Structures are given as C-alpha cells and as structure tokens.
PDB file of C-alpha atoms in Angstrom:
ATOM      1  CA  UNK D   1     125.302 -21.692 283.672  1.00 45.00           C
ATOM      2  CA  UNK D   2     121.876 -20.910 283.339  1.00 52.00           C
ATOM      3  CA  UNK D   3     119.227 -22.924 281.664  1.00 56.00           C
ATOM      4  CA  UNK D   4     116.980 -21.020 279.208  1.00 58.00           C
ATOM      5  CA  UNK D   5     113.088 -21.154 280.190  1.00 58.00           C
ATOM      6  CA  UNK D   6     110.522 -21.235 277.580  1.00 58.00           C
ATOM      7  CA  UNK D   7     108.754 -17.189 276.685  1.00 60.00           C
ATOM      8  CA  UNK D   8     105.858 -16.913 278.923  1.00 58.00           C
ATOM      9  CA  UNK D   9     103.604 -17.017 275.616  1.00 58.00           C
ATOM     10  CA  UNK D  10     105.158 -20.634 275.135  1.00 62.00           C
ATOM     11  CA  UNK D  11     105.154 -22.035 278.675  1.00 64.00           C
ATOM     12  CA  UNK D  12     102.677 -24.405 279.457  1.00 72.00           C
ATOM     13  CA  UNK D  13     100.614 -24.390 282.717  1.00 71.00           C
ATOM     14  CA  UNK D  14     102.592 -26.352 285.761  1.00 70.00           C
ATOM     15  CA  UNK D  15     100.953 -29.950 286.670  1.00 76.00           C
ATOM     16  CA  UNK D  16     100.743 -30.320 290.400  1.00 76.00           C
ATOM     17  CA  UNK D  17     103.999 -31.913 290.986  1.00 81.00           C
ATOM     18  CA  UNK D  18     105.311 -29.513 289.231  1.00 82.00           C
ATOM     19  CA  UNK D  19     104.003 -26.787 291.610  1.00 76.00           C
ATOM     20  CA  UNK D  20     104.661 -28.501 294.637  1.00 82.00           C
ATOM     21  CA  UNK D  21     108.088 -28.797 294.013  1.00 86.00           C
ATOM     22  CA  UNK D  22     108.715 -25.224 293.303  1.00 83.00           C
ATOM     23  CA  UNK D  23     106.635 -23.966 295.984  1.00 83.00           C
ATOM     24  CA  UNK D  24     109.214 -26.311 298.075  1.00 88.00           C
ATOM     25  CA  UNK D  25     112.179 -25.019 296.800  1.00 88.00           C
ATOM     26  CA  UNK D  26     111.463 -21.193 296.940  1.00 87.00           C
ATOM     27  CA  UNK D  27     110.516 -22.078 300.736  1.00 86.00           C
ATOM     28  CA  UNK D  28     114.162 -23.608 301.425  1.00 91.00           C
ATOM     29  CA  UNK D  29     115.942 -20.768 299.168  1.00 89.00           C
ATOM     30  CA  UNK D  30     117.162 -18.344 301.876  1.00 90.00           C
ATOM     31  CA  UNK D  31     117.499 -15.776 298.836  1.00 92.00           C
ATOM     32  CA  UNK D  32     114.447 -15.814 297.449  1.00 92.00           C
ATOM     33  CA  UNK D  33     111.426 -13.435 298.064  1.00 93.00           C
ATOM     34  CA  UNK D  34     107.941 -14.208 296.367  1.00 92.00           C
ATOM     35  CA  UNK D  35     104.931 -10.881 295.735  1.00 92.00           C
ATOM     36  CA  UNK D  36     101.710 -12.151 295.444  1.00 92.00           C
ATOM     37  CA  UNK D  37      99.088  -9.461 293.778  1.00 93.00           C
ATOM     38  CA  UNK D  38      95.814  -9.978 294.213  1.00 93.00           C
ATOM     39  CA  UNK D  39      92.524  -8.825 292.754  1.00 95.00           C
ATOM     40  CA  UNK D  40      89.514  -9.106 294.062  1.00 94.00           C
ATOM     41  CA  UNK D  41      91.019 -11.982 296.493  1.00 90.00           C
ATOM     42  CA  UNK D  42      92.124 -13.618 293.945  1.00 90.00           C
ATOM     43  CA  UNK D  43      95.605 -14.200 292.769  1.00 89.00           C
ATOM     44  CA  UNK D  44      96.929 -11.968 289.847  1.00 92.00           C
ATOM     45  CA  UNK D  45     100.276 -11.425 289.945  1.00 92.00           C
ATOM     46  CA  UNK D  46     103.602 -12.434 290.916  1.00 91.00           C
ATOM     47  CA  UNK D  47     107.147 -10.898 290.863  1.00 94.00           C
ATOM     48  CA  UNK D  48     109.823 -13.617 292.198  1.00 93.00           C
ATOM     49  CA  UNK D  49     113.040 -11.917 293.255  1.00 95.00           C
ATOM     50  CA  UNK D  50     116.410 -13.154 294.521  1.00 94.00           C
ATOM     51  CA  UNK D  51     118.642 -11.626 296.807  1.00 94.00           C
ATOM     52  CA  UNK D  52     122.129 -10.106 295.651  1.00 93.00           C
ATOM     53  CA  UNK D  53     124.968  -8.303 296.261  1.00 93.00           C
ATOM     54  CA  UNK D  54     126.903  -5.837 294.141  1.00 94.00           C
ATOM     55  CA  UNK D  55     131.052  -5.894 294.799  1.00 94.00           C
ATOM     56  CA  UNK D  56     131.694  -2.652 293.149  1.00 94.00           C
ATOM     57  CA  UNK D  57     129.017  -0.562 295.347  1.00 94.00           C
ATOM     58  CA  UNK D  58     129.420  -3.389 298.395  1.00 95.00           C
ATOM     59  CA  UNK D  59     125.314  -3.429 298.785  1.00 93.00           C
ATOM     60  CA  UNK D  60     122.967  -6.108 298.921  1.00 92.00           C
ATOM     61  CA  UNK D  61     120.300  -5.999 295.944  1.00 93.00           C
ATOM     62  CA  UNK D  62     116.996  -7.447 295.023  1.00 92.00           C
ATOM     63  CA  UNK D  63     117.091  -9.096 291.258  1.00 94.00           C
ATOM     64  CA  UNK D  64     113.616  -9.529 289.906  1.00 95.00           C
ATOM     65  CA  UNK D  65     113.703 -13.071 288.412  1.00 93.00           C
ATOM     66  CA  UNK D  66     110.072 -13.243 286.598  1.00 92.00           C
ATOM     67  CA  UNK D  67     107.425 -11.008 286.824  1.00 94.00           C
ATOM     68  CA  UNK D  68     103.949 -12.029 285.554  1.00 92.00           C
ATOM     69  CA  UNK D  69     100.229 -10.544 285.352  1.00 93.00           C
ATOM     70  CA  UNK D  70      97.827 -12.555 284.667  1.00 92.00           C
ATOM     71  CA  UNK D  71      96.591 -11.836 281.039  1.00 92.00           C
ATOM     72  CA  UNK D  72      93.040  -9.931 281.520  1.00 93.00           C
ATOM     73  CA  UNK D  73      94.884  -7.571 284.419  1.00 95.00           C
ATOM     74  CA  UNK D  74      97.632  -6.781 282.282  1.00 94.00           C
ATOM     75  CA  UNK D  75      97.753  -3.050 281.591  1.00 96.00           C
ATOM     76  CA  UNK D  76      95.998  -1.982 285.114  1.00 96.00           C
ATOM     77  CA  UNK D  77      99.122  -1.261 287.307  1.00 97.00           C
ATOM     78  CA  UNK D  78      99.360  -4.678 288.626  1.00 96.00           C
ATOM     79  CA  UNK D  79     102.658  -5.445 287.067  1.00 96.00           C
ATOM     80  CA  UNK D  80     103.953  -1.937 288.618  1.00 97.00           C
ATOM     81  CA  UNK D  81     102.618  -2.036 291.673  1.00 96.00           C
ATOM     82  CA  UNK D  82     104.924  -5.622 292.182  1.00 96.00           C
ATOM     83  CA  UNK D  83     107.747  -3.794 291.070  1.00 96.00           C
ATOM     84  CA  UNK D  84     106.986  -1.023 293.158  1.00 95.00           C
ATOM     85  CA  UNK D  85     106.923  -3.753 296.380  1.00 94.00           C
ATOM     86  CA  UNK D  86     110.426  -5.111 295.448  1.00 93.00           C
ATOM     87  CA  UNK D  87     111.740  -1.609 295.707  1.00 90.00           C
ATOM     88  CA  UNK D  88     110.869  -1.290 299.282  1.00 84.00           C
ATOM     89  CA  UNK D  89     112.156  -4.812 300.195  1.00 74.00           C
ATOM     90  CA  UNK D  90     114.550  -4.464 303.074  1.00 62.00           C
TER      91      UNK D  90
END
C-alpha cells in the first residue's frame, strides 16, 4: 500500500535530515533513476523514475514517480525536456 504525499503546493521544504536520508535511499534503490535539470548551473528540475516491468508486453519500463520544475522555470520546456530524458533511458 502506498502512502499518500502531500500536493506539491502543500509540501513543505525538506530539513537536512530529511534530505540526507532520501538522497541515501535513492543511492541504495537499484530501481531508481534520478534527472537533474539545470539552468544556468543551477539546479531546476527533477524527474525521479523507478524501474518496471510490464507482464502482459514482458518489457522492462521506466515509471516517472515525481516530476518537478522549479516555480519561475515552469512553462520553459524544462519539465519536457526531463520527460524527454526518461524516454531514452536504457
């Protein structure tokens, strides 16, 4: 079972701990791939993605978990472009 996460609108920022931990655990996920868009070297994006497999067409596929823009980027192909990168994931 799943547990529901808060609308991005209503999330509130990570503490460090917080960050640390998940940074951790997407490292030891052997499932899990991570974009990083940047702008202007800094970061401005990110698509997280987990690894799958579909029975009925026996492949393996790429499920896009969250994808997020950071708010004065959105609207400039940012969001797209991560999508765009999970599509040529091998």
């Amino acid at each position: 079972m799943s547990r529901r996460e808060p609308a991005a609108s209503q999330a509130k920022p990570m503490d460090p701990g917080q960050l640390e931990q998940m940074t951790t655990m997407l490292r030891a996920h052997s499932g899990a791939r991570v974009f990083v868009a940047r702008h202007i070297g800094e970061p401005a994006g990110i698509a997280t993605c987990y690894l799958g497999f579909a029975t009925f067409s026996a492949c393996r596929t790429l499920h896009i978990h969250d994808l997020f823009v950071v708010a004065p980027l959105r609207g400039s192909g940012i969001g797209r472009a991560l999508i765009e990168a999970t599509a040529h994931q091998d």
